[in-house]
CSV table of C-alpha atoms in Angstrom, one decimal:
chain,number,residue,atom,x,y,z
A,1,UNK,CA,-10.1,44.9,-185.1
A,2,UNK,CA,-12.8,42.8,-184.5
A,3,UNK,CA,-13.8,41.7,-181.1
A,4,UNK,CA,-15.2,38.2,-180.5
A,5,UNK,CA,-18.2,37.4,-178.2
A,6,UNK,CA,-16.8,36.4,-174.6
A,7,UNK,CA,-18.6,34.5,-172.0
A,8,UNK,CA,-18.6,37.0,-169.9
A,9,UNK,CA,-19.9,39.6,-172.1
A,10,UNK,CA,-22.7,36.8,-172.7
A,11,UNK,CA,-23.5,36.4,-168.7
A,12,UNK,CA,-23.4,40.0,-168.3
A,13,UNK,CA,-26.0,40.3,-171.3
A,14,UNK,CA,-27.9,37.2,-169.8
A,15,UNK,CA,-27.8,38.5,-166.3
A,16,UNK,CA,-28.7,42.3,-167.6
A,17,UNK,CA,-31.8,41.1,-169.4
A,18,UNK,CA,-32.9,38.5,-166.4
A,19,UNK,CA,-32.7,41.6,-164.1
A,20,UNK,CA,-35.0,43.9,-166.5
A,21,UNK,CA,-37.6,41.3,-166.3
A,22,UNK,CA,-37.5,40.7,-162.8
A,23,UNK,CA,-38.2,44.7,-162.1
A,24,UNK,CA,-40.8,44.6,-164.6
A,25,UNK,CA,-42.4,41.4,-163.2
A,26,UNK,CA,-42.1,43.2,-159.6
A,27,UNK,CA,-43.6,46.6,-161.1
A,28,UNK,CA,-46.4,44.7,-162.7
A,29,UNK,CA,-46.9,42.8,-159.2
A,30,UNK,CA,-46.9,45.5,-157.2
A,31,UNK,CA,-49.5,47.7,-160.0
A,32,UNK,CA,-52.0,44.5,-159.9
A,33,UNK,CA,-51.6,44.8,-155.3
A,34,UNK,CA,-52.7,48.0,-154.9
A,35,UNK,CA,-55.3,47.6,-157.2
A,36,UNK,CA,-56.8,44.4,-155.8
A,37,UNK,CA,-55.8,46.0,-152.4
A,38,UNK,CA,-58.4,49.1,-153.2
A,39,UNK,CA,-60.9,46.7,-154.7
A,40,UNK,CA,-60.9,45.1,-151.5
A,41,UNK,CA,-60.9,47.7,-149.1
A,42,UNK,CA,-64.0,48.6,-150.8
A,43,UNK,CA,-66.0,45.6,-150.8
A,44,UNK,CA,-65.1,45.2,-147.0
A,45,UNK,CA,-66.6,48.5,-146.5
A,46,UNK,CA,-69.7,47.4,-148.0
A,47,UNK,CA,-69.6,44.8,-146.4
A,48,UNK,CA,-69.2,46.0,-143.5
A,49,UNK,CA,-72.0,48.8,-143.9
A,50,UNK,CA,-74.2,46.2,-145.0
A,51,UNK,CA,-73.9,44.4,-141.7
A,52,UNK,CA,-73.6,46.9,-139.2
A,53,UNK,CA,-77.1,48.5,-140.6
A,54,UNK,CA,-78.7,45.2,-140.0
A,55,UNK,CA,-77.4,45.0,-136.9
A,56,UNK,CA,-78.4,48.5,-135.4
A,57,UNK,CA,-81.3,48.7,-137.3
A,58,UNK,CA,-85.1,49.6,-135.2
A,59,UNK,CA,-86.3,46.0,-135.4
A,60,UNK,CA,-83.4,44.1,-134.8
A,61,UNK,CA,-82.5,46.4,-131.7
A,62,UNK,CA,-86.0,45.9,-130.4
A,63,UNK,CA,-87.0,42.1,-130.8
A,64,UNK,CA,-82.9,42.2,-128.7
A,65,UNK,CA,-84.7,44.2,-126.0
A,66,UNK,CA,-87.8,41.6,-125.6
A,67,UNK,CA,-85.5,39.0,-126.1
A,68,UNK,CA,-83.8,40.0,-122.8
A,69,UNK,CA,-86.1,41.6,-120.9
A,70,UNK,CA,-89.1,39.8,-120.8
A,71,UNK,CA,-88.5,36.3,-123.0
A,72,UNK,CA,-85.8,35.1,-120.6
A,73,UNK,CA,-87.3,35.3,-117.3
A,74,UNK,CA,-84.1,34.1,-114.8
A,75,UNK,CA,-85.9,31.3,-112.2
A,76,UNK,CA,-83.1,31.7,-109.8
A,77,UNK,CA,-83.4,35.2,-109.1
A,78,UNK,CA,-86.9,34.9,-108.1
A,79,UNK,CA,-86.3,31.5,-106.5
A,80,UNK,CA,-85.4,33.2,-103.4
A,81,UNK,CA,-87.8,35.9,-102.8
A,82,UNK,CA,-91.1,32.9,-103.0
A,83,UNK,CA,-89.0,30.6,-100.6
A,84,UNK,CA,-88.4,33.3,-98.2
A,85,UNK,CA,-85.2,34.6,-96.7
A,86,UNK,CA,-85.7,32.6,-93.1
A,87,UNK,CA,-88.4,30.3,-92.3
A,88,UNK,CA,-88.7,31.0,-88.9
A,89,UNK,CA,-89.9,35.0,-89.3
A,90,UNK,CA,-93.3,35.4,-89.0
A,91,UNK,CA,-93.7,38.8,-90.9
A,92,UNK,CA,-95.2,40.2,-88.0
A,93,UNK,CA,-92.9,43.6,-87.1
């Protein structure tokens, strides 16, 4: 005897094959993430090579050290010292 198609055997066939693409989509997904996920791991770690050798390099850590020390002069902490603590001492002791 001959069995005719049913619609269930036809949405079990439909919802079979819908379910095999899905994992292979998901497979393919996650295959193309952890490549692009390595890729960029590594170019942030050239990156960030890159920029911390700039940053601790000789001459950049130098011209920071003039920068502070002696091309920014504070006014106000001197300010005090050439106006005197009080104006009434006569700095004889």
């Amino acid at each position: 005897m001959l069995s005719l198609p049913t619609y269930l055997s036809f949405v079990s066939v439909l919802l079979t094959a819908v379910t095999l693409v899905l994992a292979i989509l998901a497979i393919g997904i996650g295959v193309l993430a952890a490549y692009t996920f390595k890729e960029l791991a590594n170019i942030v770690d050239r990156a960030v090579t890159k920029r911390a050798d700039e940053a601790l390099s000789d001459d950049r850590i130098n011209s920071r050290i003039d920068e502070i020390a002696f091309r920014n002069p504070r006014p106000d902490a001197t300010k005090e010292l050439e106006s005197g603590f009080d104006p009434s001492d006569s700095g004889e002791r």
